[in-house]
Short mmCIF file of C-alpha atoms in Angstrom, two decimals:
data_model
loop_
_atom_site.label_atom_id
_atom_site.label_comp_id
_atom_site.label_asym_id
_atom_site.label_seq_id
_atom_site.Cartn_x
_atom_site.Cartn_y
_atom_site.Cartn_z
CA ALA D 1263 0.10 0.01 -0.02
CA GLN D 1264 1.08 3.62 -0.52
CA LYS D 1265 2.06 5.61 2.40
CA VAL D 1266 3.85 8.86 3.01
CA THR D 1267 5.31 9.64 6.42
CA GLN D 1268 6.43 13.15 7.60
CA ALA D 1269 7.83 12.43 10.98
CA GLN D 1270 8.41 16.03 12.00
CA THR D 1271 4.94 17.52 12.99
CA GLU D 1272 6.21 21.01 13.87
CA ILE D 1273 9.66 22.71 13.41
CA SER D 1274 10.38 26.27 14.58
CA VAL D 1275 13.43 28.16 13.48
CA VAL D 1276 14.70 31.70 13.54
CA GLU D 1277 15.13 33.50 10.28
CA LYS D 1278 18.22 32.72 8.25
CA GLU D 1279 18.44 29.27 9.69
CA ASP D 1280 18.40 26.43 7.25
CA VAL D 1281 15.87 23.82 7.80
CA THR D 1282 15.14 20.24 6.27
CA LEU D 1283 11.69 18.65 6.07
CA ASP D 1284 11.94 15.11 5.92
CA CYS D 1285 9.54 12.71 3.73
CA VAL D 1286 9.60 8.92 3.61
CA TYR D 1287 7.32 7.15 1.21
CA GLU D 1288 6.14 3.53 0.56
CA THR D 1289 4.96 2.12 -2.64
CA ARG D 1290 5.10 -1.07 -4.64
CA ASP D 1291 5.02 0.46 -7.94
CA THR D 1292 8.32 1.06 -9.98
CA THR D 1293 6.86 4.15 -11.63
CA TYR D 1294 5.67 6.81 -9.23
CA TYR D 1295 5.70 10.65 -8.79
CA LEU D 1296 6.56 12.62 -5.76
CA PHE D 1297 5.53 16.14 -4.85
CA TRP D 1298 5.80 18.87 -2.45
CA TYR D 1299 2.98 21.41 -1.78
CA LYS D 1300 3.05 24.50 0.60
CA GLN D 1301 -0.13 25.67 2.45
CA PRO D 1302 0.32 29.04 3.97
CA PRO D 1303 -1.85 30.40 6.63
CA SER D 1304 -4.33 31.69 4.01
CA GLY D 1305 -5.14 27.96 3.23
CA GLU D 1306 -4.55 27.43 -0.33
CA LEU D 1307 -2.30 24.49 -1.49
CA VAL D 1308 0.62 25.73 -3.68
CA PHE D 1309 2.54 23.26 -5.87
CA LEU D 1310 6.30 23.36 -5.23
CA ILE D 1311 8.05 20.64 -7.29
CA ARG D 1312 7.36 17.07 -8.84
CA ARG D 1313 9.85 14.38 -9.17
CA ASN D 1314 9.29 11.09 -11.03
CA SER D 1315 10.97 7.75 -9.88
CA PHE D 1316 13.38 7.62 -12.68
CA ASP D 1317 14.93 10.87 -11.85
CA GLU D 1318 17.16 10.93 -8.90
CA GLN D 1319 18.91 14.17 -9.56
CA ASN D 1320 18.62 16.61 -6.85
CA GLU D 1321 17.08 20.12 -7.63
CA ILE D 1322 17.85 23.50 -6.41
CA SER D 1323 15.30 26.43 -6.97
CA GLY D 1324 16.48 29.46 -5.36
CA ARG D 1325 16.42 28.98 -1.40
CA TYR D 1326 14.70 25.64 -1.96
CA SER D 1327 16.52 22.20 -2.58
CA TRP D 1328 15.21 18.67 -2.75
CA ASN D 1329 17.12 15.40 -2.23
CA PHE D 1330 15.55 12.39 -3.69
CA GLN D 1331 16.96 9.17 -2.61
CA LYS D 1332 15.31 5.82 -3.90
CA SER D 1333 17.57 3.72 -1.71
CA THR D 1334 16.17 5.22 1.47
CA SER D 1335 12.73 6.03 -0.04
CA SER D 1336 13.10 9.58 0.88
CA PHE D 1337 12.29 13.04 -0.71
CA ASN D 1338 13.65 15.71 1.66
CA PHE D 1339 13.06 19.26 1.28
CA THR D 1340 15.38 21.89 2.55
CA ILE D 1341 14.97 25.67 2.82
CA THR D 1342 18.19 27.65 3.11
CA ALA D 1343 18.30 30.95 4.88
CA SER D 1344 14.73 30.56 6.05
CA GLN D 1345 12.33 33.75 6.04
CA VAL D 1346 9.28 34.54 7.75
CA VAL D 1347 7.27 34.23 4.72
CA ASP D 1348 8.25 30.51 4.69
CA SER D 1349 6.04 29.79 7.75
CA ALA D 1350 3.32 27.43 6.44
CA VAL D 1351 2.52 23.64 6.37
CA TYR D 1352 4.44 21.68 3.96
CA PHE D 1353 2.98 18.41 2.53
CA CYS D 1354 5.02 15.80 0.75
CA ALA D 1355 2.85 13.66 -1.60
CA LEU D 1356 2.90 10.55 -3.83
CA SER D 1357 1.17 9.40 -6.85
CA GLU D 1358 1.44 6.32 -8.89
CA ALA D 1359 1.30 6.09 -12.74
CA GLY D 1360 -2.09 4.79 -12.93
CA GLY D 1361 -3.65 2.15 -14.90
CA ALA D 1362 -4.77 2.03 -18.51
CA ASN D 1363 -7.99 4.15 -17.48
CA GLN D 1364 -5.98 6.58 -15.54
CA ALA D 1365 -7.41 5.42 -12.28
CA GLY D 1366 -5.40 5.37 -9.07
CA THR D 1367 -3.52 8.53 -9.56
CA ALA D 1368 -4.83 10.33 -6.65
CA LEU D 1369 -2.35 11.92 -4.41
CA ILE D 1370 -1.45 10.21 -1.00
CA PHE D 1371 -0.45 13.08 1.29
CA GLY D 1372 1.62 12.89 4.39
CA LYS D 1373 0.27 14.63 7.68
CA GLY D 1374 2.38 17.67 6.90
CA THR D 1375 4.99 19.60 8.73
CA THR D 1376 4.34 22.87 10.22
CA LEU D 1377 7.21 25.37 9.70
CA SER D 1378 7.32 28.53 12.06
CA VAL D 1379 10.03 30.92 11.13
CA SER D 1380 10.52 33.87 13.61
CA SER D 1381 12.32 37.02 13.09
CA ASP Q 1346 -3.03 31.86 -8.78
CA SER Q 1347 -3.31 28.10 -9.73
CA GLY Q 1348 -6.03 28.88 -12.37
CA VAL Q 1349 -8.41 26.32 -10.58
CA THR Q 1350 -11.52 28.20 -9.24
CA GLN Q 1351 -13.71 27.15 -6.61
CA THR Q 1352 -17.07 28.50 -5.21
CA PRO Q 1353 -18.08 29.44 -2.49
CA LYS Q 1354 -15.05 30.15 -0.48
CA HIS Q 1355 -16.99 29.79 2.75
CA LEU Q 1356 -20.27 27.73 3.63
CA ILE Q 1357 -22.02 27.71 6.88
CA THR Q 1358 -25.15 25.26 7.02
CA ALA Q 1359 -27.04 23.02 9.38
CA THR Q 1360 -27.05 19.49 10.02
CA GLY Q 1361 -29.17 17.39 7.67
CA GLN Q 1362 -28.82 20.14 4.89
CA ARG Q 1363 -27.52 19.57 1.40
CA VAL Q 1364 -24.85 21.75 -0.19
CA THR Q 1365 -23.11 21.90 -3.62
CA LEU Q 1366 -19.50 22.86 -4.26
CA ARG Q 1367 -18.35 24.03 -7.52
CA CYS Q 1368 -15.10 23.78 -9.21
CA SER Q 1369 -13.76 25.06 -12.67
CA PRO Q 1370 -10.39 23.44 -13.55
CA ARG Q 1371 -7.43 25.26 -15.19
CA SER Q 1372 -7.91 25.71 -19.07
CA GLY Q 1373 -7.03 22.72 -20.99
CA ASP Q 1374 -7.13 20.29 -17.86
CA LEU Q 1375 -9.29 17.18 -18.31
CA SER Q 1376 -9.21 15.59 -14.97
CA VAL Q 1377 -10.64 16.88 -11.67
CA TYR Q 1378 -9.87 15.64 -8.15
CA TRP Q 1379 -11.73 16.33 -5.11
CA TYR Q 1380 -9.97 16.15 -1.76
CA GLN Q 1381 -11.10 16.80 1.99
CA GLN Q 1382 -8.93 18.24 4.54
CA SER Q 1383 -9.77 17.81 8.21
CA LEU Q 1384 -7.93 18.25 11.47
CA ASP Q 1385 -8.14 14.45 12.39
CA GLN Q 1386 -8.11 12.85 8.79
CA GLY Q 1387 -5.69 15.12 7.15
CA LEU Q 1388 -5.75 15.41 3.28
CA GLN Q 1389 -7.88 12.82 1.78
CA PHE Q 1390 -8.74 11.99 -1.82
CA LEU Q 1391 -12.59 11.64 -2.30
CA ILE Q 1392 -13.18 11.06 -6.24
CA GLN Q 1393 -11.54 11.84 -9.70
CA TYR Q 1394 -13.24 12.59 -12.93
CA TYR Q 1395 -11.78 12.51 -16.30
CA ASN Q 1396 -13.38 14.13 -19.22
CA GLY Q 1397 -16.81 13.77 -17.89
CA GLU Q 1398 -16.28 10.23 -16.49
CA GLU Q 1399 -15.81 8.90 -12.95
CA ARG Q 1400 -12.21 7.49 -12.79
CA ALA Q 1401 -11.48 6.62 -9.30
CA LYS Q 1402 -12.98 6.83 -5.88
CA GLY Q 1403 -11.44 7.18 -2.44
CA ASN Q 1404 -12.72 7.72 0.92
CA ILE Q 1405 -16.01 9.21 -0.30
CA LEU Q 1406 -19.12 8.70 1.79
CA GLU Q 1407 -22.34 7.42 0.18
CA ARG Q 1408 -23.99 10.72 1.26
CA PHE Q 1409 -21.52 12.43 -1.23
CA SER Q 1410 -21.77 12.47 -4.94
CA ALA Q 1411 -19.89 14.33 -7.78
CA GLN Q 1412 -20.13 15.01 -11.38
CA GLN Q 1413 -18.18 16.49 -14.10
CA PHE Q 1414 -19.91 18.49 -16.86
CA PRO Q 1415 -19.37 18.71 -20.50
CA ASP Q 1416 -17.69 22.17 -20.04
CA LEU Q 1417 -15.35 20.19 -17.59
CA HIS Q 1418 -16.31 22.08 -14.45
CA SER Q 1419 -17.21 19.72 -11.46
CA GLU Q 1420 -19.69 19.85 -8.65
CA LEU Q 1421 -19.46 17.90 -5.28
CA ASN Q 1422 -22.68 17.19 -3.69
CA LEU Q 1423 -22.88 16.83 0.13
CA SER Q 1424 -26.20 15.65 1.58
CA SER Q 1425 -27.50 14.82 5.01
CA LEU Q 1426 -24.72 16.83 6.44
CA GLU Q 1427 -23.20 15.97 9.91
CA LEU Q 1428 -21.07 17.84 12.15
CA GLY Q 1429 -18.15 15.78 11.14
CA ASP Q 1430 -18.36 16.86 7.58
CA SER Q 1431 -16.94 20.27 8.58
CA ALA Q 1432 -13.74 20.51 6.51
CA LEU Q 1433 -11.90 22.28 3.71
CA TYR Q 1434 -12.87 20.70 0.45
CA PHE Q 1435 -10.35 21.21 -2.31
CA CYS Q 1436 -10.59 20.49 -5.92
CA ALA Q 1437 -7.55 20.03 -8.19
CA SER Q 1438 -7.11 19.50 -11.82
CA SER Q 1439 -4.43 18.02 -13.99
CA LEU Q 1440 -3.90 17.71 -17.79
CA ASP Q 1441 -4.69 14.34 -18.37
CA GLY Q 1442 -5.22 12.37 -15.23
CA THR Q 1443 -2.13 10.46 -15.05
CA GLY Q 1444 0.03 10.60 -12.00
CA LYS Q 1445 2.90 12.11 -13.93
CA LYS Q 1446 0.80 15.38 -14.50
CA THR Q 1447 0.93 17.90 -11.72
CA GLN Q 1448 -2.26 18.43 -9.83
CA TYR Q 1449 -2.91 22.03 -9.36
CA PHE Q 1450 -5.47 23.02 -6.40
CA GLY Q 1451 -8.05 25.42 -6.05
CA PRO Q 1452 -8.27 27.85 -3.15
CA GLY Q 1453 -10.60 25.61 -1.32
CA THR Q 1454 -14.26 25.66 0.06
CA ARG Q 1455 -14.41 25.91 3.81
CA LEU Q 1456 -17.65 24.08 4.97
CA LEU Q 1457 -18.93 24.54 8.52
CA VAL Q 1458 -21.85 22.35 9.71
CA LEU Q 1459 -23.55 23.72 12.86
#
């Protein structure tokens, strides 16, 4: 069965600190996709990144970076030099490729990590 | 702005009532997903439609139903509402409904059942 675990429920840091959000996933499929979404206090879910199971290349986008390791089934997210505006709930999610009728491609979300950045 | 719209933003109703939540997907997206976010259950998938047809069901109660119309907008109908149905309901859309396409989320409808 698919499962996403975000063991860190809450993290508090001071501005300019680096912070890493952990995500561990379980799936029996060989083709799958991993995502990170951000949910700021306003409530919307904002897409941050998508990774497919064949691409283990790490990615950096500005202050954000992602480390995907299939060997440990992890897809961790690091924010460098955190800012107050980074305060939000961050969700890791997993989807599978889906069958011939494209069923079964819904996102399985972790419980989320609440990040609080203080000035 | 994701391009996915949801109405209404907020809804307050009483137990036993019926409500309809509406979603318009991003231009060009054929697949719509509905999710429920509650404090105790987290974010849970309810149902998926692709080009007007139901594709997958998740933890959707029998009191809930949905459909996708020819113009691709979707509606989620919640009936015989209970206090426990209070939650944030999200709609997401993707290009073709395969897992490799990103799902973009609307702003959500916050439902409060009193």
